[in-house]
Coordinates of C-alpha atoms and ligand atoms in Angstrom, one line a residue:
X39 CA -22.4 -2.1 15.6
X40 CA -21.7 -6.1 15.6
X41 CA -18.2 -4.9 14.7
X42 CA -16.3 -7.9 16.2
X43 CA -13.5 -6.0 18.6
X44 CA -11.1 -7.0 21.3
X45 CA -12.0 -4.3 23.6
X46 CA -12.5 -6.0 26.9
X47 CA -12.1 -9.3 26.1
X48 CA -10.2 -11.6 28.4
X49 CA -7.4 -13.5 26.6
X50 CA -5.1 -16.3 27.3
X51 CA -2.2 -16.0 25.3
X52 CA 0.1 -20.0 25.6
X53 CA 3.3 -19.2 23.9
X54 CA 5.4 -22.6 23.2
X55 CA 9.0 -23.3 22.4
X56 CA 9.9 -21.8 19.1
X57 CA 12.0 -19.1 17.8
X58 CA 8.7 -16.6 16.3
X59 CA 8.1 -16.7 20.1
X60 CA 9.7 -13.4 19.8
X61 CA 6.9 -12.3 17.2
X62 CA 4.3 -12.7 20.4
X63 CA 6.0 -10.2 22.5
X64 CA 4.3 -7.9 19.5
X65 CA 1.2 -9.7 19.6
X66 CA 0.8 -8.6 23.1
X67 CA 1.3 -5.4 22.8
X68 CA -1.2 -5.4 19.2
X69 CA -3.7 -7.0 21.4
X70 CA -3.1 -4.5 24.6
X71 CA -3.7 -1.6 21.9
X72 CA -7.0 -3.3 20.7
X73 CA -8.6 -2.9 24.4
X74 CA -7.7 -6.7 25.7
X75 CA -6.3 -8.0 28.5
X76 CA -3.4 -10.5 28.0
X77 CA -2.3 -13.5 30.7
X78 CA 0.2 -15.4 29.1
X79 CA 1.1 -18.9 29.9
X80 CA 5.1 -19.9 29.0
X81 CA 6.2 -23.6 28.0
X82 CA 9.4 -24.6 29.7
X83 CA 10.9 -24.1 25.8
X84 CA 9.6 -20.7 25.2
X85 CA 11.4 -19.4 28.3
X86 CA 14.4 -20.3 26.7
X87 CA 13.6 -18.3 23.3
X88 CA 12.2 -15.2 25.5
X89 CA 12.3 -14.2 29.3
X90 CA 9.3 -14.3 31.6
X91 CA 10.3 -10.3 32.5
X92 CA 9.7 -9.5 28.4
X93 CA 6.0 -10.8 28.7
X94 CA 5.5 -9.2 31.8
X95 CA 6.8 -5.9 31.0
X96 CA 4.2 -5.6 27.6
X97 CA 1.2 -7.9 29.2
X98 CA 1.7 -5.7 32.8
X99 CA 0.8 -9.1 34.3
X100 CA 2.1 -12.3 35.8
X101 CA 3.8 -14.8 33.5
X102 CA 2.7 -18.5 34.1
X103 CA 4.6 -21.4 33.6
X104 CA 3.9 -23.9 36.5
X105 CA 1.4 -26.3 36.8
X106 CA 2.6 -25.9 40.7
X107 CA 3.2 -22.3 41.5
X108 CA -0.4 -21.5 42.3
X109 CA -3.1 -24.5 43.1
X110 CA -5.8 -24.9 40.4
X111 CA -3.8 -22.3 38.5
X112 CA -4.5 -24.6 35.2
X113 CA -8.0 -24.0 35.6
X114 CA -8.7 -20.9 37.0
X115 CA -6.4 -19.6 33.9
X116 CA -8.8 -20.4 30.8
X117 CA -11.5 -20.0 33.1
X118 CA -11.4 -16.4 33.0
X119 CA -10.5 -16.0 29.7
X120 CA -12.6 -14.9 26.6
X121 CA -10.0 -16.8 24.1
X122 CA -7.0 -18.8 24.0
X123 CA -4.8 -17.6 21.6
X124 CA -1.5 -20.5 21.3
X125 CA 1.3 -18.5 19.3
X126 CA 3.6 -19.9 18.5
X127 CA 2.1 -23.6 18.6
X128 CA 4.7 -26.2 18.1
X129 CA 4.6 -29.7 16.6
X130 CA 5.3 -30.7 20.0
X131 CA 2.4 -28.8 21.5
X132 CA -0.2 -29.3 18.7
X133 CA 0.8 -33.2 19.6
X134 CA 0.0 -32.7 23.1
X135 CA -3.3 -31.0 22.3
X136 CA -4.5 -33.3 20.0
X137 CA -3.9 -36.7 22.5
X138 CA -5.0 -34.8 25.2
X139 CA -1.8 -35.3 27.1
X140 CA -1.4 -32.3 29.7
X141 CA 2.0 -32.3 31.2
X142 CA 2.3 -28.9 31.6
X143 CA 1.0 -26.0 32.6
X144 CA -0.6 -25.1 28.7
X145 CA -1.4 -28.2 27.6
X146 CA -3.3 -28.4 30.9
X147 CA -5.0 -24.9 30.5
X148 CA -5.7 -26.2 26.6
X149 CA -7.7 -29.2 28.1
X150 CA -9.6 -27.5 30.6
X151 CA -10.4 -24.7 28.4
X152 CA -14.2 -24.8 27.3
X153 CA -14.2 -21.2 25.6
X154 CA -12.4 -20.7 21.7
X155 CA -9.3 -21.6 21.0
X156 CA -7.0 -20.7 18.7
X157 CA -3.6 -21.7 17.2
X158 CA -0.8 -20.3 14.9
X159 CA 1.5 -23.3 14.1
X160 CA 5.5 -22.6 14.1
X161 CA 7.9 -24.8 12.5
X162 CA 10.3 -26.2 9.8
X163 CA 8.6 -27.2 6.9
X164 CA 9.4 -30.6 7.1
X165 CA 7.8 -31.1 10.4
X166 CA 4.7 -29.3 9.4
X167 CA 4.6 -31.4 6.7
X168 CA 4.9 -34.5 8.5
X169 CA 1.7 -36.6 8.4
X170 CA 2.0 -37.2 12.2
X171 CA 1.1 -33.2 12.6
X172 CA -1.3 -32.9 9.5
X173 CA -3.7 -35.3 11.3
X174 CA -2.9 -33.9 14.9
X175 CA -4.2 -30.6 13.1
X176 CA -7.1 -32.0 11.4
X177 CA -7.9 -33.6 14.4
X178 CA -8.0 -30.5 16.4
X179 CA -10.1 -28.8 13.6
X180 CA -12.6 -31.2 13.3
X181 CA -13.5 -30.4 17.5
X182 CA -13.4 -26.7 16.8
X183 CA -9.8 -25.8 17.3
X184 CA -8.9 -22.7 14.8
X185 CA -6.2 -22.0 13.1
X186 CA -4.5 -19.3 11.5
X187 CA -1.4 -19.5 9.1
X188 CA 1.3 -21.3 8.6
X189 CA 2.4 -19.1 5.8
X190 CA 4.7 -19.9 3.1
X191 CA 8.0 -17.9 3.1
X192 CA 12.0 -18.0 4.6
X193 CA 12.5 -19.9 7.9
X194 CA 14.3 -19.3 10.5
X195 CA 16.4 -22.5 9.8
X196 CA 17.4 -20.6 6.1
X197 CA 15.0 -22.6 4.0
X198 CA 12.3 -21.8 2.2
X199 CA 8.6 -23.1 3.0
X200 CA 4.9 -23.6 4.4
X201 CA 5.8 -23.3 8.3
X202 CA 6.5 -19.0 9.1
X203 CA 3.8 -18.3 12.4
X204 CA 1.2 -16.0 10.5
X205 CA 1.9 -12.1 11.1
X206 CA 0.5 -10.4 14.3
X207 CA -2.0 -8.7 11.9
X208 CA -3.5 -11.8 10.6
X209 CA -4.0 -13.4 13.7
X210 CA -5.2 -9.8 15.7
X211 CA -8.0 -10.8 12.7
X212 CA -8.1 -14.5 13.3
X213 CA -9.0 -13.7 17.0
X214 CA -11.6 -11.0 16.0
X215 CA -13.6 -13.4 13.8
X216 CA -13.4 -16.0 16.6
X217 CA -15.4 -13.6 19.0
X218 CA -17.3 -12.4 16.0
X219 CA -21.4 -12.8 15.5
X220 CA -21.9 -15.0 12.5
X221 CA -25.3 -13.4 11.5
X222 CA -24.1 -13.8 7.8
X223 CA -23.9 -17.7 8.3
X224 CA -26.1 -19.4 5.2
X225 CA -25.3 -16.6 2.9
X226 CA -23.1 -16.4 -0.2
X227 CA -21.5 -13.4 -0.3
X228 CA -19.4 -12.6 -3.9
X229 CA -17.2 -9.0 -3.5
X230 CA -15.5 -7.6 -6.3
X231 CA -12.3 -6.0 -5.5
X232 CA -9.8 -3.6 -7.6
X233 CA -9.7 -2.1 -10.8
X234 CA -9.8 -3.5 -14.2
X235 CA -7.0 -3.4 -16.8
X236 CA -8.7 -2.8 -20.4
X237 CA -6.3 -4.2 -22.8
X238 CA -5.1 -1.8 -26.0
X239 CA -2.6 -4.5 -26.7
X240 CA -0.1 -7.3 -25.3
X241 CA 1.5 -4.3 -23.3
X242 CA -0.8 -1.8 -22.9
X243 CA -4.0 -1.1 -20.4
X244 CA -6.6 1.6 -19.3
X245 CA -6.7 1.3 -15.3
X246 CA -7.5 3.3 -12.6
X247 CA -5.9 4.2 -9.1
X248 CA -8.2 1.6 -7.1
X249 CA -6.0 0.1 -4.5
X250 CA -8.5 -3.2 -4.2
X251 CA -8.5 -2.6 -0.3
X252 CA -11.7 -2.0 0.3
X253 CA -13.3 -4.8 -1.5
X254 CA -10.6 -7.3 0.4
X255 CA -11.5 -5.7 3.7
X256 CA -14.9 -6.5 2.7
X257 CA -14.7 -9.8 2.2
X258 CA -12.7 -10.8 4.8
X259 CA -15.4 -9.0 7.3
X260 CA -18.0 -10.5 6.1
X261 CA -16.0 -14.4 6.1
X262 CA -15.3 -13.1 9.2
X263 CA -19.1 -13.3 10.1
X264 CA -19.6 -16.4 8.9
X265 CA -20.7 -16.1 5.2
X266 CA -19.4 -17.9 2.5
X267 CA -17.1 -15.9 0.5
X268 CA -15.8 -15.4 -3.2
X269 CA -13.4 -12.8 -3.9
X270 CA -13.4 -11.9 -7.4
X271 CA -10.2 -9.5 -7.8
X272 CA -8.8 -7.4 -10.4
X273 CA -4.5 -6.6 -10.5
X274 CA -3.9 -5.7 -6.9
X275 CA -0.5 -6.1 -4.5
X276 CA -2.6 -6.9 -1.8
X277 CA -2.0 -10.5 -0.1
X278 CA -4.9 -13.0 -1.1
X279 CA -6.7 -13.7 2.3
X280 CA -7.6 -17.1 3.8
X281 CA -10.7 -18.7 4.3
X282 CA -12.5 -17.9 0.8
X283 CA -12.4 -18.9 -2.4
X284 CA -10.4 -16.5 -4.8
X285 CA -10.9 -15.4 -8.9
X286 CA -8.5 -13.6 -10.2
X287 CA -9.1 -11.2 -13.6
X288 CA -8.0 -8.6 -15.3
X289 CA -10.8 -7.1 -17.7
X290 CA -14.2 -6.2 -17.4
X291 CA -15.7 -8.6 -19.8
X292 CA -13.7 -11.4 -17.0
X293 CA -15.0 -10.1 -14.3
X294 CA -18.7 -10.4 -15.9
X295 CA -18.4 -13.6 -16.4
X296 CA -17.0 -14.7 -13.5
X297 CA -19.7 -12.4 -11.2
X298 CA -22.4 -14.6 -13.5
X299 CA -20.8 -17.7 -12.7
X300 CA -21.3 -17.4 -9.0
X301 CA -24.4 -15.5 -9.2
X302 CA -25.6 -18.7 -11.4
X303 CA -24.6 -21.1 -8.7
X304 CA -26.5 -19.2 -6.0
X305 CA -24.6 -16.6 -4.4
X306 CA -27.0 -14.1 -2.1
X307 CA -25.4 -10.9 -2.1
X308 CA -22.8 -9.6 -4.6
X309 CA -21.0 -6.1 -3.3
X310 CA -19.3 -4.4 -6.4
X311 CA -16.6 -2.3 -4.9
X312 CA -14.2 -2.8 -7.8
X313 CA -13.7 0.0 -9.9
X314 CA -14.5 -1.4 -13.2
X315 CA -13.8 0.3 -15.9
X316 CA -16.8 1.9 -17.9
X317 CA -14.8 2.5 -21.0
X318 CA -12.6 -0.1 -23.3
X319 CA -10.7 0.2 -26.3
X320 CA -12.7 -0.4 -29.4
X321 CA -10.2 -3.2 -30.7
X322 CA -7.3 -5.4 -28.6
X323 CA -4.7 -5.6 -31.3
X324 CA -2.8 -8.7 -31.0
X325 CA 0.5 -7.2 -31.7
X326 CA 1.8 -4.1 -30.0
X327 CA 0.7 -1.3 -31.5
X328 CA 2.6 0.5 -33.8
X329 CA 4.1 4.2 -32.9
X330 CA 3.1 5.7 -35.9
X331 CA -0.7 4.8 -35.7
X332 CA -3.0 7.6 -35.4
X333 CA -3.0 8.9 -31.9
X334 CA -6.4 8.9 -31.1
X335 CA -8.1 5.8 -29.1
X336 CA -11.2 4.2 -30.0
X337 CA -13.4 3.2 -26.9
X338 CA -16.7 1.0 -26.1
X339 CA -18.7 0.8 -23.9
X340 CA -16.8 -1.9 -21.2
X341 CA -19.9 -4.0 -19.6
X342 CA -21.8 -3.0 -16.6
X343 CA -22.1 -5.9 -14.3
X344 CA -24.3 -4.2 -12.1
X345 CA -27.1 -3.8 -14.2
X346 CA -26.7 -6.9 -16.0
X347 CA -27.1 -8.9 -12.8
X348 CA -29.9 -6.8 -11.7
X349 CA -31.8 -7.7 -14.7
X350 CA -31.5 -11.4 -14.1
X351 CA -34.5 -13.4 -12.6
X352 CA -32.6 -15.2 -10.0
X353 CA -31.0 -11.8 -8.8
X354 CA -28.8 -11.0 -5.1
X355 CA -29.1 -8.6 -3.0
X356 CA -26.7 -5.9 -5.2
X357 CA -24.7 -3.7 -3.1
X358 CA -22.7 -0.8 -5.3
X359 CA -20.5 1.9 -4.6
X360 CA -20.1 5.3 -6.2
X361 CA -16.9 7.1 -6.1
X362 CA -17.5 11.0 -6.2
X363 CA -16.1 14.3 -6.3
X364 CA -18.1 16.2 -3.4
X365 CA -20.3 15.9 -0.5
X366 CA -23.8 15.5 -2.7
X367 CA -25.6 11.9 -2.5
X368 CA -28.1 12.6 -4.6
X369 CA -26.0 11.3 -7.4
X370 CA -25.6 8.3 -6.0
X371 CA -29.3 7.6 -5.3
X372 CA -30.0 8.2 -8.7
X373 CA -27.6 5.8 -9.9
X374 CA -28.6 3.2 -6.9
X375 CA -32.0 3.5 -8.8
X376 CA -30.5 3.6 -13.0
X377 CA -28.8 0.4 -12.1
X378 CA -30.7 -1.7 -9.7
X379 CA -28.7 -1.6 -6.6
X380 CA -30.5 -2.4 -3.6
X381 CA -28.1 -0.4 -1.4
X382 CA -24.8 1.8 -2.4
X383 CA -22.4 3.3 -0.4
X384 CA -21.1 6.9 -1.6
X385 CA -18.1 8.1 -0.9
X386 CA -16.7 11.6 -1.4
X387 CA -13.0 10.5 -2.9
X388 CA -11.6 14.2 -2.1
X389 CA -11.9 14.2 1.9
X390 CA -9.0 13.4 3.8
X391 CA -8.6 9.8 4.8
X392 CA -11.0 8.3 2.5
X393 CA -11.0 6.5 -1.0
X394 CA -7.8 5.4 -3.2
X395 CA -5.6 3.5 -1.7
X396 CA -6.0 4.6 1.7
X397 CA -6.7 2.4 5.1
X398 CA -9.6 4.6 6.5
X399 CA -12.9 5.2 4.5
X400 CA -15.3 7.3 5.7
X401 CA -18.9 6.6 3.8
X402 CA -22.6 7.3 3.7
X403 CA -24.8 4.4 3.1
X404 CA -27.9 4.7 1.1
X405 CA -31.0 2.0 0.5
X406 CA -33.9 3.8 -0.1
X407 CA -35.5 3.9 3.2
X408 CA -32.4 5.3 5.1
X409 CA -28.7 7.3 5.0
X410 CA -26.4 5.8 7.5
X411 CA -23.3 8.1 7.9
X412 CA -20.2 6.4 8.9
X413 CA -17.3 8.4 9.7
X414 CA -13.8 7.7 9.0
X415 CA -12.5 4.6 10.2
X416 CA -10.0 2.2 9.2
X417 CA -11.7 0.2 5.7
X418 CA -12.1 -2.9 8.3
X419 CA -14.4 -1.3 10.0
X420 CA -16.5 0.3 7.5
X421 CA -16.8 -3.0 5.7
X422 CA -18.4 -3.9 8.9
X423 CA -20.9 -1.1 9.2
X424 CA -21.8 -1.5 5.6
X425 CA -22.3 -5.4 6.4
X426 CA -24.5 -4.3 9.5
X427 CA -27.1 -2.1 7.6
X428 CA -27.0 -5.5 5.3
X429 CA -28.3 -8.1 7.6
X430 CA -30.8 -5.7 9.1
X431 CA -32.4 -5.1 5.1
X432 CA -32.5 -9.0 4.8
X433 CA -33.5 -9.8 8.1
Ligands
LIG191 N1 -19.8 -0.9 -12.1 C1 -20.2 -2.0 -12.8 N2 -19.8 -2.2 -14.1 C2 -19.1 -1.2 -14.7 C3 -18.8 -0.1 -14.0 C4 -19.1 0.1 -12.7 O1 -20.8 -2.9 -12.2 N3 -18.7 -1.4 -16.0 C5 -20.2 -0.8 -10.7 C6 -19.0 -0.5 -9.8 O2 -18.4 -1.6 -9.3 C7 -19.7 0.4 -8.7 C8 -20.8 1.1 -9.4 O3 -21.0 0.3 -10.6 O4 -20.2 -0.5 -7.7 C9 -20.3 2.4 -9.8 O5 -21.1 3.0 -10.8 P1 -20.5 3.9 -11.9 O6 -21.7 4.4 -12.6 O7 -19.4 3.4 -12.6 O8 -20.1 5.1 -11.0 P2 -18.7 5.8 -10.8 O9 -17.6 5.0 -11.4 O10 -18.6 6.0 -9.3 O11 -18.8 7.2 -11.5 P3 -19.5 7.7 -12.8 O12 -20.9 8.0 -12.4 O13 -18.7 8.9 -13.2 O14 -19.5 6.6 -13.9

């Protein structure tokens, strides 16, 4: 499985002087529990936000700080490593990185580091904001540097604003899809995630229970392995993730369009895991609808996107899912076929751990030639699987 995991890998973790220093104590301990090992480097100003002895107790290792303690200890350091991970970067630090100016230990370990790097930028809005850092960070983008977060949200200064270090979850992810494969690079990848609301009125919808996560997991998998990616998205709490363009709707007949739109300006595969609804009132009243109407509901047909982009002449590789009640595939194959999928993945809604709104699917994927059964895992992972058994079909 091309699954991108930590398991093994070597990594380098520089923490500089800001107070979410304290949020990298966690980050070790994520990226222990992922199967890494952790070396962490400590600026003069992190030691002051966090003791050495913290690191050392969750990383079971030495903490660096000195460019003097140990000879060539700036280069032996990222040497060894699979990734540097810089959490929190500062303004400071990104400064240093970006002029090439190495008068400490990290900075030093940044320049002599040939492998990946990574950053999650730390700071008052205002700073990050500055155009002194903007082009330091565009700067260390445009030679390969990558970045996850700043995120919006309360500082710890009491104001509001772009500048929060990402979460440990996002930037476990960030460092994934920097030691990921990008077999899906030159490919335009369009998921649909969610359910659909199908309006009765100003107030009133038909929905479903579908938590959107597996579509999102999806997308950010395969973005992840270097496709292109549009996220079309029905209602969902989920938080919208970086690095892909984003459409949000509500209805069936929106989501139709705006899977056309991107099928019409080229997009390669389309994966349908929203739960669109197959049924919508007759009529949308534009008032709210009176209490003493008759009580029964009048209901069309809503559109199926699948099969209308299977019928088009300049059509993606279609992958569907089917949601059902029991073990059987043989519905889904028939419905694979009916529709024009080129591969579906069925999933048995009633076993433990898998469909609505849970973190762990476990699926059966079906294309014609083969079945591949993939057992429960968290959705991450099966997005992965599923994106596997893709790029060996188109390659
Ligand atoms: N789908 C679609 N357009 C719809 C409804 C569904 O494109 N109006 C897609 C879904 O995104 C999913 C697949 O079709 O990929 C599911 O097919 P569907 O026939 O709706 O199956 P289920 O909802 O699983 O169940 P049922 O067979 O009971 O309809």
């Amino acid at each position: 499985m091309k699954n991108p995991s930590l398991k093994n890998k070597r990594v380098l973790l520089g923490v500089s002087g800001g107070i979410a220093a304290y949020k990298s104590v966690e980050l070790v301990r994520r990226l222990k529990d992922s199967g890494a090992s952790v070396s962490v480097v400590m600026t003069e100003a992190a030691r002051r936000f966090v003791t050495p002895l913290t690191f050392e107790a969750v990383s079971r290792s030495k903490v660096h700080s000195s460019l003097f303690d140990e000879p060539l200890v700036h280069i032996a350091l990222p040497s060894e490593a699979d990734l540097l991970i810089v959490a929190p970067a500062t303004a400071n630090t990104i400064g240093k990185f970006s002029n090439g100016i190495a008068d400490d230990l990290l900075s030093a370990c940044f320049l002599s580091c040939a492998g990946k790097t990574l950053i999650a930028p730390a700071m008052n809005w205002r700073m990050y904001e500055n155009p002194a850092v903007r082009e330091n960070l565009a700067r260390l983008a445009s030679r390969g540097v990558l970045q996850v977060g700043p995120e919006p949200g309360s500082l710890a200064c009491g104001e509001e604003g772009p500048g929060r270090m990402a979460e440990v979850q996002e930037i476990i992810e960030a460092a994934r899809a920097a030691l990921a494969d990008k077999d899906l690079r030159g490919e335009r990848v369009v998921v649909t995630a969610g359910p659909t609301r199908e309006y009765l009125d100003p107030v009133r919808f038909l929905s479903n229970r579908s938590s959107g996560k597996m579509g999102y997991a999806l997308a950010r998998a395969a973005r992840d392995r270097g496709a292109g990616v549009t996220l079309i998205s029905g209602p969902t709490a989920l938080p919208r993730p970086s690095g892909m363009d984003f459409v949000a709707v509500e209805d069936s007949a929106g989501m139709l369009e705006a899977v056309q739109r991107e099928v019409s300006q080229g997009a390669t595969v389309l994966i349908m895991a929203a739960a669109v609804a197959d049924y919508a009132p007759a009529e949308r009243s534009a008032g709210k609808r009176e209490k003493s109407r008759d009580l029964s509901l009048e209901l069309k047909a809503a559109p199926d996107i699948i099969s209308t982009v299977a019928k088009a002449s300049r059509r993606p590789f279609i992958i569907g899912f089917a949601a059902e009640t029991g073990g059987n595939t043989g519905r889904a194959a028939e419905k694979m076929k009916k529709k024009g999928m080129d591969m579906i993945v069925f999933n048995d809604v009633t076993e433990p751990g898998a469909g609505f709104d849970t973190d762990t699917n476990k699926v059966v994927i079906l294309d014609g030639n083969r079945e591949t059964h993939v057992g429960l895992m968290p959705k991450y992972d099966t997005a992965h699987a599923i994106l596997d058994r893709l790029f060996e079909m188109k390659t």
